[in-house]
Amino acid sequence: MKNNQNNPSTSILLKWFEDNGIIYNKNAINIECTEHSTGNTQDMRIVSRRPLKIGENVCTIPIESILSIKNSGITDVLEECQLGGVLGLSIAVMYELLLDEKSPWFGYLQSLPTNLPHPLFWSPDKDHEKSGLELLKGTELEKVIATHRSLLEDDYNTHLKPLIAENSQFRFAFPHPEQMTWDLFCRATALSMSRAFYVNNYHGESLVPFVDIFNHAIHENVHVETDLDTCEICGEYEGCDCMIEVSSNETESTTPSLIENDNDNDSVSPAVLTITVVKECLKNQEVFNTYGKLPNSELLQRYGFALEANIYDRVWFDVEDIIRAVEKVASDKKCITRNRIIWGGQNASKKMENRINRWLENVKIWLEDENHLEVDENHGVDEDHDWEDMSNESHLDEVESLDESFFSEVDDDEQSTDFSPPLYFNFDGSLSKHLIYLIRLLFCTDSAFETLIQNPPTEKHLSKTWHVVTSSISVQSPITCTTSPIQKSIQYVAAFLASERLKKYKSTFAEDLKMLQELRGNQYEKNQGILSISNNDFLRCQEWALILNMGEKNILKKTLHLVE
């Protein structure tokens, strides 16, 4: 990657860092830049100049330098209209962009990309983006793009357009209200989606200069430390009259959190963000932060990229998918006699609906207590992976579903009540604990169902629920003919779910792999041995879509291997 700090945009950014008190150790780390082949934007990354040791601070960022709904020039309007979250931040970003050089954040904002790598903004009118959208058919992301696009349009029409209407009292609070267009809103939303971090109780989601240069990795090199316990009203850290105690587990955000605060560590000043090394890094290596334990569907949706061999990848299913699978299994002549009796009567549909509803009511409560979902996080993944030989580690129940209320943060009465229960296949092909538990509930007798549904699901309780299948559903020991009725039920349902999902894709895993190899091979030759496809706006859409596609198909193939 070419170090292009002489680029005028980069020079302005570095000067802005200096003027705003953002100090980084230039002996330890360096900002490297590369221009896209289209020439309209550039990528940045942080690279180590020398070996980095755990515990050393490499950068400090004053809180005053971040851009949030609390310090933007449009803060008063946002507060009066009760607009917060990513929506409020997007409007604040639009306002500052329109101020251009008059904005206090101009030096920072002028360095941000103008392209929109998120599938949410891909257009079928552009050949490369149309190709990417075609490749997303059948994937997790296809299911949410239309919904999120609708939510985004609703936000624009419901919350933004009234602000700039001819008769709006807020119209002239904006420097150029006629330029508050849909295209600008999309760009500001893309920037907020991909670069916002949750800073503290007062600022909430914010753009954090310098921190957003770090790229994402599963095993990060740095954390950002700050103080979460700020007053939500005035932003003071201590001594204010309106201080409200808010615990960190009561704060919800759809953006990655910067909170890595140690209450016993007096070296971290609440007035600054401190970037600290948590994993050693050798000289001349890229230094990574992490955006969270996210599957590729969410990485691509929010940040515009995907990871090969992503151990947090999974394939999600709706309750309706499970119902169809259960009905199919119960109607199969190979099905266990007891299951045909349970679901073969005239009241089968009503009985299933009742069980599903009771499970949904309880699972919302169960998910509030994560003690029963303990996971061993001491895992690793081979960075030099191969698509044909990917890691088979199990990482259960660590990833949340795509949040359909991601964009807006308005009054509680307007919040979406949609709920997506954690029903999915894991990276290694195994079933999520709640999926196994639901199938167990659907195929048990009435008396067993009442016993299972009424007992709180502690770790010990849930372990009993799925322990009967863990010895069979594993990479090492596929299900055999000696399995119990409940194991066979889970086997049949899992096989049906995997087979049906594979039918939705437009191509096979082998076809995807060939396409990806050709895509990268051509780009490799064009760049004389330097693989830089991710810097080509016209090819990255296809690359990320293929990686997402192949990851999901690989999971489904693993599940079928376990149960067939």
Coordinates of C-alpha atoms in Angstrom, one line a residue, residues 59-251:
C59 CA -3.0 8.1 20.9
T60 CA -5.1 10.6 22.9
I61 CA -8.2 12.2 21.5
P62 CA -9.9 15.1 23.3
I63 CA -13.6 14.6 23.8
E64 CA -14.2 18.1 22.3
S65 CA -12.9 16.9 18.9
I66 CA -15.6 14.2 18.4
L67 CA -18.7 15.0 16.4
S68 CA -22.0 14.1 18.1
I69 CA -25.6 15.3 18.4
K70 CA -24.5 17.2 21.6
N71 CA -21.8 19.4 20.1
S72 CA -22.9 20.0 16.5
G73 CA -24.1 23.4 15.3
I74 CA -27.6 21.9 15.0
T75 CA -27.8 20.5 18.5
D76 CA -30.6 22.7 19.6
V77 CA -32.9 21.6 16.7
L78 CA -32.1 17.9 17.3
E79 CA -32.9 18.2 21.0
E80 CA -36.1 20.1 20.4
C81 CA -37.2 17.5 17.8
Q82 CA -36.0 14.6 20.0
L83 CA -33.8 13.2 17.2
G84 CA -31.0 11.0 18.4
G85 CA -29.1 7.8 17.5
V86 CA -27.6 7.3 14.1
L87 CA -30.5 9.4 12.5
G88 CA -29.7 12.4 14.7
L89 CA -26.0 12.0 14.0
S90 CA -26.6 11.7 10.3
I91 CA -28.5 15.1 10.3
A92 CA -25.7 16.6 12.3
V93 CA -23.2 15.4 9.7
M94 CA -25.2 16.8 6.9
Y95 CA -25.3 20.2 8.6
E96 CA -21.5 20.2 9.1
L97 CA -20.9 19.1 5.6
L98 CA -23.0 21.9 4.2
L99 CA -21.0 24.4 6.3
D100 CA -17.9 23.3 4.4
E101 CA -14.9 25.2 5.5
K102 CA -16.9 27.1 8.2
S103 CA -17.4 23.8 10.1
P104 CA -15.1 23.2 13.0
W105 CA -14.8 19.6 11.7
F106 CA -14.0 20.6 8.1
G107 CA -10.4 19.3 8.2
Y108 CA -11.8 15.9 9.3
L109 CA -14.9 15.7 7.2
Q110 CA -13.1 16.6 3.9
S111 CA -11.0 13.4 4.3
L112 CA -14.0 11.1 4.5
P113 CA -14.9 8.9 1.5
T114 CA -17.6 10.0 -1.0
N115 CA -18.4 6.5 -2.3
L116 CA -21.0 4.4 -0.6
P117 CA -19.8 0.8 -0.3
H118 CA -22.9 -0.4 1.7
P119 CA -25.3 -2.7 -0.2
L120 CA -28.1 -0.5 1.2
F121 CA -27.0 2.2 -1.3
W122 CA -26.1 0.0 -4.3
S123 CA -28.0 0.9 -7.3
P124 CA -29.3 -1.5 -10.0
D125 CA -28.6 1.3 -12.5
K126 CA -24.8 0.8 -12.0
D127 CA -23.4 -2.3 -13.6
H128 CA -20.9 -3.2 -10.8
E129 CA -23.4 -2.5 -8.0
K130 CA -26.2 -4.4 -9.9
S131 CA -23.8 -7.4 -10.1
G132 CA -23.3 -7.2 -6.4
L133 CA -27.0 -7.0 -5.7
E134 CA -27.6 -10.1 -7.9
L135 CA -25.0 -12.0 -5.9
L136 CA -26.7 -11.2 -2.7
K137 CA -29.9 -13.0 -3.6
G138 CA -30.6 -15.8 -1.2
T139 CA -28.3 -14.4 1.5
E140 CA -29.0 -13.0 4.9
L141 CA -28.5 -9.5 3.6
E142 CA -31.1 -9.7 0.8
K143 CA -33.7 -10.2 3.5
V144 CA -32.9 -6.9 5.3
I145 CA -31.8 -4.5 2.5
A146 CA -35.4 -3.9 1.4
T147 CA -36.6 -3.4 4.9
H148 CA -33.7 -1.1 5.9
R149 CA -34.1 0.9 2.7
S150 CA -37.8 1.4 3.6
L151 CA -36.8 2.5 7.1
L152 CA -34.2 4.9 5.7
E153 CA -36.7 6.5 3.3
D154 CA -39.3 6.7 6.2
D155 CA -36.7 8.5 8.3
Y156 CA -36.0 11.0 5.5
N157 CA -39.6 11.7 4.8
T158 CA -40.9 11.7 8.3
H159 CA -38.1 13.4 10.3
L160 CA -35.8 15.3 7.9
K161 CA -38.1 16.7 5.2
P162 CA -40.4 18.4 7.7
L163 CA -37.3 20.2 9.2
I164 CA -36.5 21.9 5.9
A165 CA -40.1 22.4 4.6
E166 CA -40.9 26.0 3.5
N167 CA -43.1 26.5 6.5
S168 CA -40.8 24.9 9.0
Q169 CA -39.5 27.1 11.9
F170 CA -36.2 25.1 11.6
R171 CA -35.6 25.6 7.9
F172 CA -33.2 28.5 8.2
A173 CA -31.2 26.8 11.0
F174 CA -29.5 24.9 8.1
P175 CA -27.0 26.8 5.9
H176 CA -28.4 25.5 2.6
P177 CA -31.7 23.8 3.3
E178 CA -32.3 23.2 -0.4
Q179 CA -29.2 21.0 -0.4
M180 CA -30.4 18.7 2.3
T181 CA -31.2 16.1 -0.4
W182 CA -31.8 12.4 -0.4
D183 CA -28.3 11.8 -1.8
L184 CA -26.6 13.8 0.9
F185 CA -28.7 12.0 3.5
C186 CA -27.6 8.7 2.2
R187 CA -23.9 9.7 2.3
A188 CA -24.3 11.1 5.8
T189 CA -26.1 7.9 6.9
A190 CA -23.4 5.8 5.3
L191 CA -20.7 7.7 7.2
S192 CA -22.6 7.5 10.5
M193 CA -23.3 3.7 10.0
S194 CA -19.7 2.8 9.2
R195 CA -17.8 5.3 11.5
A196 CA -20.0 6.0 14.6
F197 CA -18.9 4.7 18.0
Y198 CA -20.8 4.8 21.2
V199 CA -18.6 7.2 23.3
N200 CA -20.5 7.8 26.6
N201 CA -24.0 8.4 28.1
Y202 CA -24.0 12.1 27.0
H203 CA -22.6 12.1 23.5
G204 CA -23.9 8.6 22.5
E205 CA -23.1 7.7 18.9
S206 CA -20.4 9.9 17.6
L207 CA -17.9 10.3 14.8
V208 CA -14.5 9.9 16.5
P209 CA -11.6 11.3 14.4
F210 CA -8.5 9.1 14.2
V211 CA -10.2 6.1 15.8
D212 CA -12.2 5.5 12.6
I213 CA -8.9 5.0 10.7
F214 CA -8.3 1.7 12.4
N215 CA -9.7 -1.2 10.4
H216 CA -11.6 -4.1 11.8
A217 CA -10.2 -7.5 12.9
I218 CA -11.6 -10.3 15.0
H219 CA -8.5 -10.2 17.3
E220 CA -7.7 -6.5 17.7
N221 CA -4.5 -4.8 18.7
V222 CA -5.9 -1.8 20.4
H223 CA -8.8 -0.7 22.6
V224 CA -10.1 2.8 23.3
E225 CA -10.6 3.8 26.9
T226 CA -12.8 6.5 28.3
D227 CA -15.3 7.1 31.1
L228 CA -18.9 5.9 30.7
D229 CA -20.4 7.5 33.8
T230 CA -21.1 11.0 32.5
C231 CA -24.3 13.0 33.2
E232 CA -26.8 12.4 30.4
I233 CA -28.1 16.0 30.8
C234 CA -25.0 18.2 31.0
G235 CA -22.1 15.9 30.0
E236 CA -20.2 16.5 33.2
Y237 CA -18.1 13.7 34.7
E238 CA -18.5 14.5 38.3
G239 CA -19.9 17.2 40.6
C240 CA -22.9 18.3 38.6
D241 CA -26.3 18.9 40.2
C242 CA -28.2 16.8 37.7
M243 CA -26.0 13.7 37.7
I244 CA -27.9 10.6 36.9
E245 CA -26.4 7.2 37.7
V246 CA -26.7 5.0 34.7
S247 CA -25.1 1.6 34.6
S248 CA -23.2 0.4 31.5
N249 CA -25.6 -2.6 31.1
E250 CA -28.6 -0.3 30.8
T251 CA -27.1 1.5 27.9

